[in-house]
Short mmCIF file of N, CA and C in Angstrom, two decimals:
data_model
loop_
_atom_site.label_atom_id
_atom_site.label_comp_id
_atom_site.label_asym_id
_atom_site.label_seq_id
_atom_site.Cartn_x
_atom_site.Cartn_y
_atom_site.Cartn_z
N UNK S 1 -54.45 -13.28 -7.68
CA UNK S 1 -53.75 -15.10 -7.56
C UNK S 1 -55.06 -15.40 -7.01
N UNK S 2 -55.11 -16.79 -7.60
CA UNK S 2 -56.08 -17.67 -7.29
C UNK S 2 -56.13 -18.48 -5.37
N UNK S 3 -57.14 -17.87 -4.77
CA UNK S 3 -56.96 -18.64 -3.57
C UNK S 3 -56.66 -20.01 -3.38
N UNK S 4 -55.72 -20.50 -2.61
CA UNK S 4 -56.01 -21.97 -2.34
C UNK S 4 -56.49 -22.71 -1.39
N UNK S 5 -57.41 -23.45 -0.89
CA UNK S 5 -58.01 -24.44 0.08
C UNK S 5 -57.57 -25.55 0.03
N UNK S 6 -56.75 -25.89 0.93
CA UNK S 6 -56.66 -27.85 0.96
C UNK S 6 -57.84 -28.27 1.62
N UNK S 7 -58.17 -29.25 1.38
CA UNK S 7 -59.57 -30.66 2.58
C UNK S 7 -58.06 -31.20 3.36
N UNK S 8 -58.79 -31.56 4.23
CA UNK S 8 -57.87 -32.53 5.29
C UNK S 8 -57.85 -34.04 4.50
N UNK S 9 -58.15 -34.16 3.66
CA UNK S 9 -57.63 -35.32 2.80
C UNK S 9 -56.28 -34.90 2.50
N UNK S 10 -56.56 -33.97 1.44
CA UNK S 10 -55.44 -33.70 0.49
C UNK S 10 -54.00 -33.49 1.53
N UNK S 11 -54.31 -32.53 1.98
CA UNK S 11 -53.30 -31.99 3.25
C UNK S 11 -52.13 -33.36 4.00
N UNK S 12 -53.14 -34.67 4.64
CA UNK S 12 -52.77 -35.91 5.06
C UNK S 12 -52.04 -36.39 3.97
N UNK S 13 -52.86 -36.78 2.95
CA UNK S 13 -52.34 -37.28 1.87
C UNK S 13 -50.51 -36.76 1.27
N UNK S 14 -50.25 -35.60 1.17
CA UNK S 14 -49.22 -34.49 0.82
C UNK S 14 -48.58 -34.79 2.03
N UNK S 15 -48.66 -34.50 3.21
CA UNK S 15 -48.06 -34.63 4.62
C UNK S 15 -47.71 -36.00 4.46
N UNK S 16 -48.28 -36.68 4.09
CA UNK S 16 -47.73 -38.56 4.33
C UNK S 16 -46.62 -38.93 2.83
N UNK S 17 -46.74 -38.60 1.71
CA UNK S 17 -45.92 -38.53 0.75
C UNK S 17 -44.59 -38.71 1.19
N UNK S 18 -43.79 -39.60 1.50
CA UNK S 18 -42.46 -40.51 1.28
C UNK S 18 -41.23 -39.20 0.49
N UNK S 19 -41.91 -39.47 -0.90
CA UNK S 19 -40.92 -39.41 -2.04
C UNK S 19 -40.96 -37.83 -1.78
N UNK S 20 -39.65 -36.97 -1.66
CA UNK S 20 -39.60 -35.56 -1.59
C UNK S 20 -39.83 -34.89 -2.42
N UNK S 21 -38.83 -35.86 -3.62
CA UNK S 21 -39.03 -34.69 -4.96
C UNK S 21 -40.17 -34.67 -5.50
N UNK S 22 -41.10 -35.66 -5.34
CA UNK S 22 -42.30 -35.69 -5.81
C UNK S 22 -43.17 -34.45 -5.61
N UNK S 23 -43.42 -34.43 -3.71
CA UNK S 23 -43.95 -33.81 -2.89
C UNK S 23 -43.40 -32.12 -3.40
N UNK S 24 -42.28 -31.96 -3.49
CA UNK S 24 -41.84 -30.52 -4.39
C UNK S 24 -42.50 -30.22 -4.85
N UNK S 25 -41.84 -31.32 -6.05
CA UNK S 25 -42.82 -30.94 -7.55
C UNK S 25 -44.41 -31.08 -7.49
N UNK S 26 -45.32 -31.28 -6.83
CA UNK S 26 -46.74 -30.99 -6.09
C UNK S 26 -46.80 -29.43 -5.82
N UNK S 27 -45.74 -29.30 -4.72
CA UNK S 27 -45.81 -28.03 -3.86
C UNK S 27 -45.96 -27.15 -5.82
N UNK S 28 -44.84 -27.24 -5.99
CA UNK S 28 -44.55 -25.91 -7.42
C UNK S 28 -45.61 -26.08 -8.03
N UNK S 29 -46.33 -27.42 -8.45
CA UNK S 29 -47.24 -27.19 -9.33
C UNK S 29 -48.55 -26.56 -8.58
N UNK S 30 -48.78 -26.24 -7.31
CA UNK S 30 -50.08 -25.74 -6.43
C UNK S 30 -49.43 -24.75 -7.14
N UNK S 31 -48.29 -24.00 -6.60
CA UNK S 31 -47.96 -22.96 -6.58
C UNK S 31 -48.42 -22.10 -7.91
N UNK S 32 -48.10 -22.87 -9.03
CA UNK S 32 -48.62 -22.31 -10.59
C UNK S 32 -50.47 -22.04 -10.40
N UNK S 33 -50.54 -23.04 -9.96
CA UNK S 33 -51.98 -22.82 -10.13
C UNK S 33 -52.11 -21.53 -9.34
N UNK S 34 -51.87 -21.05 -7.89
CA UNK S 34 -52.97 -19.58 -7.65
C UNK S 34 -52.53 -18.87 -8.81
N UNK S 35 -51.41 -18.93 -9.57
CA UNK S 35 -51.45 -17.64 -10.63
C UNK S 35 -51.91 -17.92 -11.81
N UNK S 36 -52.44 -18.90 -11.74
CA UNK S 36 -53.78 -19.50 -12.77
C UNK S 36 -53.36 -19.89 -14.39
N UNK S 37 -52.16 -20.69 -13.62
CA UNK S 37 -51.18 -21.65 -14.64
C UNK S 37 -51.86 -23.17 -13.97
N UNK S 38 -52.73 -23.66 -14.44
CA UNK S 38 -53.09 -24.41 -14.33
C UNK S 38 -52.07 -25.96 -15.30
N UNK S 39 -51.57 -25.57 -16.21
CA UNK S 39 -50.74 -26.72 -16.73
C UNK S 39 -51.44 -27.59 -17.41
N UNK S 40 -51.01 -28.85 -17.11
CA UNK S 40 -51.68 -30.31 -17.79
C UNK S 40 -52.79 -31.03 -16.45
N UNK S 41 -54.13 -30.28 -17.05
CA UNK S 41 -55.24 -30.74 -16.13
C UNK S 41 -56.11 -30.91 -17.11
N UNK S 42 -57.58 -31.87 -16.89
CA UNK S 42 -58.40 -32.36 -17.14
C UNK S 42 -59.46 -32.14 -16.28
N UNK S 43 -60.76 -32.13 -17.27
CA UNK S 43 -62.08 -32.41 -16.12
C UNK S 43 -62.84 -33.28 -16.06
N UNK S 44 -63.01 -33.71 -15.17
CA UNK S 44 -63.04 -35.43 -14.94
C UNK S 44 -64.82 -35.54 -15.25
N UNK S 45 -65.15 -35.31 -13.84
CA UNK S 45 -67.10 -35.49 -13.81
C UNK S 45 -67.50 -34.79 -12.44
N UNK S 46 -68.45 -34.54 -12.29
CA UNK S 46 -69.48 -33.60 -11.24
C UNK S 46 -68.50 -33.02 -10.23
N UNK S 47 -68.17 -31.33 -11.70
CA UNK S 47 -67.31 -30.18 -11.32
C UNK S 47 -65.80 -30.78 -10.83
N UNK S 48 -65.08 -31.90 -10.46
CA UNK S 48 -63.73 -32.55 -10.13
C UNK S 48 -62.96 -32.46 -11.78
N UNK S 49 -62.11 -31.87 -11.01
CA UNK S 49 -60.62 -32.15 -12.19
C UNK S 49 -59.52 -32.74 -11.73
N UNK S 50 -58.72 -32.89 -12.25
CA UNK S 50 -56.82 -33.51 -12.20
C UNK S 50 -56.20 -32.60 -12.37
N UNK S 51 -55.33 -32.37 -11.49
CA UNK S 51 -53.84 -31.41 -12.63
C UNK S 51 -52.86 -32.94 -12.60
N UNK S 52 -52.01 -33.41 -13.63
CA UNK S 52 -51.51 -34.45 -13.36
C UNK S 52 -50.26 -33.86 -13.25
N UNK S 53 -49.33 -34.26 -12.89
CA UNK S 53 -48.01 -34.38 -12.48
C UNK S 53 -47.33 -35.48 -13.07
N UNK S 54 -46.40 -35.21 -13.98
CA UNK S 54 -45.41 -35.97 -14.90
C UNK S 54 -44.58 -36.53 -13.74
N UNK S 55 -44.57 -37.17 -13.07
CA UNK S 55 -43.70 -37.32 -12.18
C UNK S 55 -43.39 -38.89 -11.48
N UNK S 56 -42.77 -39.94 -11.72
CA UNK S 56 -43.06 -40.84 -10.77
C UNK S 56 -43.99 -41.80 -11.30
N UNK S 57 -45.07 -42.46 -10.25
CA UNK S 57 -46.19 -43.43 -11.00
C UNK S 57 -47.47 -42.31 -11.44
N UNK S 58 -47.08 -41.45 -11.58
CA UNK S 58 -47.97 -40.41 -12.00
C UNK S 58 -49.21 -39.95 -11.40
N UNK S 59 -48.73 -38.92 -10.38
CA UNK S 59 -49.20 -38.21 -9.21
C UNK S 59 -50.31 -37.49 -10.04
N UNK S 60 -51.69 -37.33 -9.31
CA UNK S 60 -52.74 -36.93 -9.43
C UNK S 60 -52.83 -35.97 -7.97
N UNK S 61 -53.55 -34.44 -9.00
CA UNK S 61 -54.14 -33.85 -7.28
C UNK S 61 -55.29 -33.21 -8.02
N UNK S 62 -56.74 -33.64 -7.20
CA UNK S 62 -58.04 -33.40 -7.68
C UNK S 62 -58.20 -32.20 -6.80
N UNK S 63 -58.90 -31.60 -7.75
CA UNK S 63 -59.67 -30.01 -7.49
C UNK S 63 -61.06 -29.75 -7.80
N UNK S 64 -61.74 -28.71 -6.93
CA UNK S 64 -62.76 -28.11 -7.91
C UNK S 64 -62.68 -26.44 -7.67
N UNK S 65 -63.42 -25.96 -8.24
CA UNK S 65 -63.58 -24.49 -8.70
C UNK S 65 -64.81 -23.71 -8.15
N UNK S 66 -64.57 -23.11 -7.15
CA UNK S 66 -65.24 -21.88 -6.23
C UNK S 66 -64.77 -20.67 -6.76
N UNK S 67 -65.89 -20.14 -7.70
CA UNK S 67 -65.72 -19.32 -8.69
C UNK S 67 -64.69 -19.18 -9.23
N UNK S 68 -64.57 -17.76 -9.79
CA UNK S 68 -62.73 -17.95 -10.10
C UNK S 68 -61.66 -17.87 -9.30
N UNK S 69 -61.66 -17.44 -8.04
CA UNK S 69 -60.99 -16.75 -7.43
C UNK S 69 -60.36 -17.97 -6.71
N UNK S 70 -60.73 -19.17 -6.73
CA UNK S 70 -60.72 -20.23 -5.55
C UNK S 70 -60.88 -21.66 -5.88
N UNK S 71 -59.97 -22.13 -5.38
CA UNK S 71 -59.76 -23.88 -6.12
C UNK S 71 -59.51 -24.53 -4.53
N UNK S 72 -59.98 -25.45 -4.45
CA UNK S 72 -60.22 -26.25 -3.50
C UNK S 72 -59.39 -27.55 -3.55
N UNK S 73 -58.42 -27.76 -3.51
CA UNK S 73 -57.45 -29.01 -3.52
C UNK S 73 -58.34 -30.72 -2.60
N UNK S 74 -58.88 -30.81 -3.42
CA UNK S 74 -59.28 -32.40 -2.66
C UNK S 74 -59.33 -33.51 -1.65
N UNK S 75 -58.23 -33.95 -2.90
CA UNK S 75 -57.60 -35.26 -2.50
C UNK S 75 -56.14 -35.71 -3.53
N UNK S 76 -55.64 -36.77 -3.54
CA UNK S 76 -54.64 -36.83 -4.14
C UNK S 76 -54.08 -38.04 -3.92
N UNK S 77 -53.36 -38.48 -5.29
CA UNK S 77 -53.01 -40.22 -5.83
C UNK S 77 -52.24 -40.27 -6.55
N UNK S 78 -52.00 -41.65 -7.47
CA UNK S 78 -51.28 -41.76 -8.49
C UNK S 78 -52.02 -42.88 -9.42
N UNK S 79 -51.43 -43.14 -10.21
CA UNK S 79 -52.52 -43.95 -11.31
C UNK S 79 -53.00 -45.13 -10.79
N UNK S 80 -51.95 -45.83 -9.48
CA UNK S 80 -52.58 -46.96 -9.26
C UNK S 80 -53.54 -47.77 -8.19
N UNK S 81 -54.01 -45.73 -7.81
CA UNK S 81 -55.28 -45.89 -7.24
C UNK S 81 -56.22 -45.38 -7.61
N UNK S 82 -56.23 -44.13 -8.94
CA UNK S 82 -56.45 -43.30 -9.98
C UNK S 82 -58.05 -43.09 -9.31
N UNK S 83 -59.22 -44.44 -9.87
CA UNK S 83 -60.41 -44.38 -9.61
C UNK S 83 -61.25 -44.23 -8.30
N UNK S 84 -60.29 -44.51 -7.15
CA UNK S 84 -61.31 -44.94 -6.53
C UNK S 84 -60.47 -43.12 -5.29
N UNK S 85 -59.47 -43.04 -6.06
CA UNK S 85 -59.20 -41.45 -5.69
C UNK S 85 -60.26 -40.40 -6.02
N UNK S 86 -60.95 -41.05 -7.66
CA UNK S 86 -61.94 -39.67 -7.95
C UNK S 86 -62.70 -39.50 -7.18
N UNK S 87 -63.35 -40.83 -6.85
CA UNK S 87 -64.80 -41.18 -6.39
C UNK S 87 -64.34 -40.59 -4.84
N UNK S 88 -62.97 -40.53 -4.29
CA UNK S 88 -63.69 -39.98 -2.76
C UNK S 88 -63.30 -38.58 -2.85
N UNK S 89 -62.49 -37.97 -4.04
CA UNK S 89 -62.40 -36.18 -4.65
C UNK S 89 -63.84 -35.84 -4.67
N UNK S 90 -64.60 -37.11 -5.48
CA UNK S 90 -66.10 -36.18 -5.69
C UNK S 90 -67.36 -36.23 -4.56
N UNK S 91 -67.02 -37.52 -3.49
CA UNK S 91 -67.47 -37.35 -2.02
C UNK S 91 -67.30 -36.25 -1.15
N UNK S 92 -65.86 -35.27 -1.60
CA UNK S 92 -65.58 -34.54 -0.60
C UNK S 92 -65.79 -33.52 -1.15
N UNK S 93 -65.61 -33.32 -2.63
CA UNK S 93 -66.51 -31.97 -3.50
C UNK S 93 -67.77 -32.14 -3.10
N UNK S 94 -68.76 -32.94 -3.01
CA UNK S 94 -69.78 -32.81 -2.55
C UNK S 94 -70.39 -32.21 -1.10
N UNK S 95 -69.77 -32.69 -0.27
CA UNK S 95 -69.64 -32.58 1.22
C UNK S 95 -69.80 -30.62 1.12
N UNK S 96 -68.16 -29.73 0.30
CA UNK S 96 -68.09 -28.97 0.99
C UNK S 96 -69.34 -27.98 -0.18
N UNK S 97 -69.62 -28.89 -1.02
CA UNK S 97 -70.36 -27.76 -2.08
C UNK S 97 -72.05 -28.09 -1.08
N UNK S 98 -72.03 -28.54 -0.10
CA UNK S 98 -72.85 -28.44 1.25
C UNK S 98 -72.92 -27.39 2.62
N UNK S 99 -71.90 -26.75 2.35
CA UNK S 99 -71.35 -25.57 3.53
C UNK S 99 -71.27 -24.71 3.23
N UNK S 100 -72.54 -23.74 3.72
CA UNK S 100 -72.35 -22.76 3.45
C UNK S 100 -71.72 -21.36 2.86
#
């Protein structure tokens, strides 16, 4: 089983998501990732990847891997804020990589 760690940025984004069906789909997707089933995902840049959630406005969950058994959920968003979300996720990943 893969350990899932959520950044504060990701936790805040998910908790503020108003669409309860979207939230349920995203949480189900995260559970599948914990079972090593990443599904529709794409490596972006600087070690950050995205999980694409085919629902609503095109939700995205940005993550990075830490070894084989840890996934760090960095940020979330949708297609309308995608570029800014990617830049924020990269900054968060850099911050975490600086941690011991």
